[in-house]
Structures are given as C-alpha cells and as structure tokens.
C-alpha cells in the first residue's frame, strides 16, 4: 500500500480517510515495503558501482537518444506551456484535450482540461478542495481559467452555494480524474476523497461530475451514496469512486472504485449520452462480494479503467487491480444490463509488487480495427530497469493471456505511471501510444508507433523535460505524470500531445509537425554485371578505374490541405556498404579526388507537385578489391533542410520527411562466370590427409620422430566459379603454424592462434584443383594432451551445392615415447675401516666418522620425446639393523652428509631432514679427495668418542668380536677370492694408521700363488639394513640429454669395526629406480634400464703389511742395568781422583783455641797475610 501511496496522490486518501483500514493493511504492506526497500537498495548499490564502467556507453546512448528525440514529428523545440496559479496545487496531475463544438460546426474551440487536486475551488467556504482548469491553445503561459464544478446543484442555476454541514470538501481532490469524450462529447471530473457525514461517522465515498460539451454542469454521480455502511469500510463506507474513470464511444461512463468491501474494489457503469428519458440510467457494478468477487481484499480493483470491443461487437470493460495476488491483475468484464457485471477474462501480472494494472489504455496499434489492451506495471524492477508496459494484441477478437510485447524503462523511472492512446501520429492508420516516466530525471515521455505488425519495441521519440525548447519561466519536473492526446490542437490534421508535470504545476502541449510523403527511386543499367577487369563507364569514359553510373530520384506530393505546391530544400545522401555498421570499409568511392569517400551528399530543390527530381552518381571500384562476388549495397536517403524555427509552433511548424519513405536501399552486382541466372553455384570437394602413421581411420603422431606435422589438403571445384574461395584449417592452440608449402597460387596466413586461412583463388574456376600442404610445430604440446583434431573446411561467397559439404575432420592420437637409461657408480669404489670403539664422550668431528664416499646416479634420455618430469627413487642403506630382542639399537652405516644434488638440469631431491647429518657434525679441516684418503676414528690417547656412543653396542669380548655371525646384521659367507690382490690377514689395530698406498693391498695370494676363501658380508635393503627413501624430481629432460644425481655420505667406521672385524669384505648396496609419472602420458617400451644398484666395498685394515714399532721389554731392562753399572764405575773413578775432596783456606776460628786478646792486638797476625 505504501508503495502506491508514495507515487499516487489519488491513493493517499486511503490512509487519510480510513484509519481502520490502515491498521489492517499495515501488517500486509510492512513486509512488502521491507522487501522492496532491500531490493531497491541492492539495485541502487549495483547501479552506483557500475556507473563508472558505463560512462562511455552513457555518452553514446545520450547521443543516440538525442537522435531519437529529433527522429519524429512532435516538436519539442516549440512547446506550449501552461502554469497553474498555485505551485502546490498539483496543477497538471491529470490532463485531457477537449473540443467545444459539434462535428458540423465551422469554428470549434480546442482547449486543454487540467486537474489541480489541491487548488482553491470557486465554491465558497472550501479550502484546498481541488479544481478543474481550462487552458486555451495560445502561447501565453498564464491564461487558464477555472471551470465551475462544486457549489452548483442545478443545470440552469449559476449561483454557487457553500458546502453543506453533511459533507467535507477540504482535501476532496477535485480533478484527480479528468476525461473528455472529444469533439461534441462530455467531460468527466472526479473527487475520489469527497467525504459525507452521517451523524458522528464520516464516509469517504467520493463523487464525480459530468459536464456538458461547453463545460457546464450536467450531472453529479455518487454511486455509493445510499448503500450499506453498517460495516464501515467492509461495506461502502470508503468507496473512493472516481479514482479512475473512462468515457467510451458508446456513451458509457466507467468509474473505478477501489474502496468497497475492504478495498476489494469494483467498477460502476452507466450511460451518460443521448436523450435523458431514453438512456439507461441504471448504475451497474462488478461483483465485489466476499463470496464471489474475482479479486480478494486490498486488491484495489478500479485503480485504472478502460474499455473497448475486445471480443467482437459487444463493449467490454477492463479494470486494474494492482495489488491482487501480490503481483496485480487486470479483470475484463462484458457489458451487460445486469449486476454484477460478468467477468470475461483475468490477466495476471508478472512480478510481485510491480502494481500490474495501475494504468490501462486501449488502442488499435496494428490498424486491424480490433482494439488492443495496454497495461502498465510502473513498479516493476530488475537490475537495470524500472517500470514495464505490457501489450496484449487482439487476435481474432480475443485477447491473449500472455503479453505480445513488453516495454521497460530505466531504473526507478516509474515507466508506465502514465499511459495514453495519442492517436495516429504518422497517418499510417495504426494508433500510437505515449508512456510517461516522470521520475527519470525531470521526467521523460516515450512515443511508440503502431504498425501493421504491432507496436514497435523501440521508441520513435524520447522527449525529456530537459530538452524542451523555448524560454521556460520555471523548470519542469515530474514531466509525464499525466498524458493526453488524440486531438489536433493547431488544425494541421495531426494529433498533438499534452503532458502534465504536477510538481511544477505545469502542463506542456507538444504540437505535431506535418509529415511529407516522399517517393525515392533509383535506376541504372551499369548497376548490373559490373566487370572488375573493365575500365571506364558511361559517366566517365576517361578513367582508368572500374566504375558504374546510376541515377537517384525523388518526388513529393502536396502535404498541406490546401494542395498548393511549394519548393523544399533536400539533402540527398548516397552511402555505400558502411551504413548501419554493415562493413568497416567499403569497396567503392564516389568522389574522384583525394578523399575517395564512399559517401556523397548533395543539396537539391524539389517541388511538392509530384514531379521527380533526378541526379547522376558515379561509383568507382577500389584497386585490389578481392570481393568481386558479393553485391555492393548502397542506401539513398533524403533529409529536409529546415528553415529557421518560428517564434511559436502556432505560427509555423516546419514539416518533416516520412523517414519510412525517405530512404531506399539498392545494390550493384558484379559480372560473374555463373551462367544466365547470375547466381554462382559452386561444388567444392575437399580431401585432407595427415603426414603421419594411420591405423583404423585414425592417425598416430609419435612426437620427436619428426620435427613438424604436415596437413595435406586437396580442393577441387566441379561447378560454377567459386569467388573468394578460402580454405580454413582449425588446429589446436598447442601446436603452432609454421608455413605452407607453395605448390600453386594458394596464399596461406595465420588467421589467429587456432586458424590458418588460405586463399585458393578469386575466382576458383570450374574444374580447377588446388593442393596445399600446411606445416605445424608440435613441440609445445600440453603435457596432458593425448589427442589432436584438425577441422578443415572450404568456403566461398558463391552458393555451395553438392551432397557433401567441403569439410573434413582429422583425429590424431598423440604418442609420447621416450627411453630412459639409469647407470650408477661409487667414488671411491673401495673404502677401509679400522681402529677400536672408545666409550668416552669427547666431541666428534665429521672426519671422525669414517671415509667420505659418493654414489652417483646417471640418467640419460634417449628420446625421441622429452621427459616432462622424471622421478628418481633411491633406497639408501642408512643403518645396520639389529634385532629388537637383543636390546641393541641400529647403528649408522652410510651417514648422509648433505641433501643429494642434481647436475645439468632443473630439479630437486627430497629427504626427511632427520636423516641428513642428524648429529650436526662439522668438518675439522679440508680433506683430500676421498679416493686418496681414508680417516678412521681418532683413537689416540686422551681422545674418545662423543656422548652418543652410549646408543651403540658395547664392545664384546675379543672372542665374540672375532665372530661376525653372533652379530646377526651381516651375512657371513665363504667365497672364492674375487680379487687376486685381496688381503691375506687382517686384525683390528689399537693405533691410528694412515693407508698411504692402497695398491699394497692388492697382492693377496699366499707363497704358492693360490687364492684363499674369503668372508664376505652383503648389506642391502633386503638384508640386514634399514633404508630410507630419497625422492628426486627432475623437471624436464629433452631428448638426448643427461643428468647426474650425487649422494654424499660417510662410511660409519665404528659400526663396521664393531660388527665385522674379521671379515674379508663388506659389500654395501644402494638401490635406485627411475620413472616418468603416468599422468603425463609419456610411455617407455623398455623398463629394463630403469633399475640400478650401486656398490661400495669396505675392507678392514691389513696386519702383515704394517711395521711393528714397539720396543721389546728385555731390551728396556738390559738398557737400565747397563746404565746403572756404567754409572757406578764412573762414580768410583771420580772418587779415586779426589773429585769429591776440596782444599779449603786455614781459618783460626776453626781450631777451637782462640785466645782473648786485648783491643790493641790485632785479631789476626799480619804474617798470615
């Protein structure tokens, strides 16, 4: 309900005068309002976000609309504008055109009738009760006068009396509906909010006045007055009669009354014409009872009404119920002299809340003398549309249930809020319609022309308020809220248009320009069989170009009613091929100068006496024109050179040409080798083969065997010459075009990424044959592409005949084949271990582990195709396995130093980080090459193993250590010595020994030269070893390329020393496997070379080839005894020689006989000295 109230003032009374009804309707309409509000918000958001992207398109559209605005005959440059005296009076809310006078009167008066529902009425004692205005057809904007409606109760009494105490005229909206029967007919004006008072109750029943032809009071109609109001709005308490109305050509008046029985709605029908005593004065109505009404409550049946003889000779009435079933309905009743009026047809709306049936009109849009129904849904919406108009075209006196045409307006424009039959604008005997969109900018009116096939889907004219010419004293807004027409206001025999703009209290009359009927013709013998090999023509015998000559003519009949002849200036335009964007470039030019334009224009002066005016045109064929078979299409068009506009359309309206007759299209044809009928019928035969192996009708392409793929095509023509013959080869995008082998005159070029086109001749003569060989490069095929398809076809601008079309399809199976070879070796091939395991926790370096070694895996792609991805899987002997029952843990074997590396190609190897140098050992120094040195563990005094030695086995007793069978990990075997140089005797050493010359160990034979049995232990992933997986991905290997994968490790010296001290040889194997993933489609025929095992041989150190540097014990004892004896002898000799006696000086103090001497006696005798 709110939706209808927002844009229709006539509905606002429903809330203002019916508080009970408002409360009941709120629950129904609240959900609708919420959905509509959300939908509008979404649409507005989408619209705002798309505006920047549509800016350029909008500019183009505006230019196009500008052309539309000038494309037909309503002169918007010279409008007649009338303003109401009160800006807030809603002057222009309803409009009608009226003619005062009879058919045989010489001086009939044309005028505009304008409703102003909020204006001050002439009746005394009223306020804002509404008024009806009459405006003369003048250029003045303020010369309208109010027609007396209220206050007069009799026909011959001119006095106006105030409103009585039992009625309320304030806000009654007099003028909400204004209708005229036209020439000699009556006028209807209504006030649907008129209120009567019965005791303390007020009833908004509405009323309508019928005025005579000269706008005098005739009758008042209050069809709800006197009917039951016991149940208030559930009866006839709020009829609101006059919300809509129609005056039909059978003197019938139809009043739309949407209020009875809780706004279920009804229509009232009565006769208003003819003699009063003879006419049927009964007021017939449609069924609106609760039990049998065609619509439910709150349907608003009667919001719009119209009528016509839709189903034959009997009159029918159509009433809109815009809220029926949510989407709206149109109910059609048959005329009958009974109540209720029987229902004939119900038409359903399309979209929920679109208010289908809000406005109705009737028009004969196809000129078959059968009226058609047009219904509007102004609240229809979609992503970019707002408002819709549905056309139901009459077919054999029947209206369809579904529309034959749907017209839509721009977003939120309320397209269809006004709808009117405006008569026959272009005099083609088909009536035209006008559609108002008052909220598209300041308002727009669209003109749609009828035709013999029905209403045109595109508007012939778009009239926005912003484009109105003249000096308007006030801006025009809500232009298109009401529309009327079908009346010739200026006497030029063309119907004019009147548009209301209530928000500006204005009415605009647009006068129709006279339409000139013009006949256009062309002639010229040279338009047929143009010979492209022949120079010169009739119009130019000296040119060296191919040309042709023709004439274009026009004639104009008198267009004024007086029949007098005038001369008009016309602009003749001939355009070849590029009109309506048929072609971007033309093969023809007309002016023989530097411009060489395919458009020629000339101004001619033509009289309106029916005589033809002709002019000669010469066309030239451009050089190197290939298309000499397709006709040259040309268009001749005439436009009127207009004189300056007059000051007013009432003074003079410039005529305009009938655009349906002002242009003509024709063509020129080439001379062709095509028989007498000049129609080339060619029969092309096509054969195609692929230069590849073929089996079972399919080709197999082994990639890599050949550098290119060739498609061989043979085309023959067995019938008429084929013009512009083209051969097209459609190929996959993954293979690229190289070139074509030229065996004849065929010219091939790359058309796009997937098409190669070849020209086979222009024309390709009868009986000729062309061979083409196309070369393609398959090196860029996609990985998963297993099939190729070549679609080959020939085409020509000639007509193709024959049972088979010239096309072939070649299916090719792609074979991707390659062979991979895997080899491997160890560097060095031999390693040595020795020493003993210490149990202390001293720090350990990487060199303390053991010998450095590298396993290298060599992969070679023998081809013929590349390997897109190669997977190398390495099983690496990481630890020696120990039985869990024994309580021992696994011991390192080949200790990974780093992640494996790949040479020559792109790729990477993946191994779990926990297996790559898990002990985080660091190198102590730069070591020599692994083939030259071997570093067993440091076993010098005061050095020991690091803290992790506790995780390994303790050294067993010597007897247990010498028996390798008790360690379960390795497999001890008795075997013949496979190397003559094998060592003879090996034991563990407790000292660090550097092996400088490994070749010393090669001589392992005994004195007799015989070989000995040897103990050999094999360690691999199937025997006694825990292996880890190393996955390497090589991303691409072209044919005939190689790569190497290096795995660097250290031989764990301690493990072999502890487990295998008395064996002759420990053989340690890594295993590798190479493959190509199956999903890449690359196959290998031989997988025998895809597996390899790489061996490292570990030998214990040799005892019999080491020097014993220890000192015997007896020698140490003897040396000690001899040393003591020599020491004694030497000491005696020194004693005998007095070496141990010293001569000292005599000291009297040492005798012990010291005498006391006087002080004068010297202490010592001077003689002593």
PDB file of N, CA and C in Angstrom, residues 154 252 319 461 521 616 696 1105:
ATOM      1  N   UNK A 154     -27.937  22.651  -9.841  1.00  0.00           N
ATOM      2  CA  UNK A 154     -28.868  22.501 -10.946  1.00  0.00           C
ATOM      3  C   UNK A 154     -28.234  22.998 -12.218  1.00  0.00           C
ATOM      4  N   UNK A 252     -20.924   5.388 -22.736  1.00  0.00           N
ATOM      5  CA  UNK A 252     -20.859   4.710 -21.446  1.00  0.00           C
ATOM      6  C   UNK A 252     -19.800   5.369 -20.585  1.00  0.00           C
ATOM      7  N   UNK A 319     -10.549  -3.393 -15.900  1.00  0.00           N
ATOM      8  CA  UNK A 319     -10.243  -2.705 -14.647  1.00  0.00           C
ATOM      9  C   UNK A 319      -8.973  -3.289 -14.058  1.00  0.00           C
ATOM     10  N   UNK A 461      10.413   8.300 -30.501  1.00  0.00           N
ATOM     11  CA  UNK A 461      10.805   9.609 -29.994  1.00  0.00           C
ATOM     12  C   UNK A 461      10.883   9.528 -28.469  1.00  0.00           C
ATOM     13  N   UNK A 521      13.476   6.685 -55.763  1.00  0.00           N
ATOM     14  CA  UNK A 521      13.744   5.628 -56.739  1.00  0.00           C
ATOM     15  C   UNK A 521      15.194   5.708 -57.184  1.00  0.00           C
ATOM     16  N   UNK A 616      22.692  12.246 -61.333  1.00  0.00           N
ATOM     17  CA  UNK A 616      23.563  11.142 -61.727  1.00  0.00           C
ATOM     18  C   UNK A 616      24.693  10.970 -60.715  1.00  0.00           C
ATOM     19  N   UNK A 696      43.320 -47.806 -38.586  1.00  0.00           N
ATOM     20  CA  UNK A 696      41.903 -47.814 -38.230  1.00  0.00           C
ATOM     21  C   UNK A 696      41.283 -46.431 -38.349  1.00  0.00           C
ATOM     22  N   UNK A1105     101.128 -56.140   6.596  1.00  0.00           N
ATOM     23  CA  UNK A1105     101.785 -55.103   5.796  1.00  0.00           C
ATOM     24  C   UNK A1105     101.998 -53.811   6.596  1.00  0.00           C
TER      25      UNK A1105
END
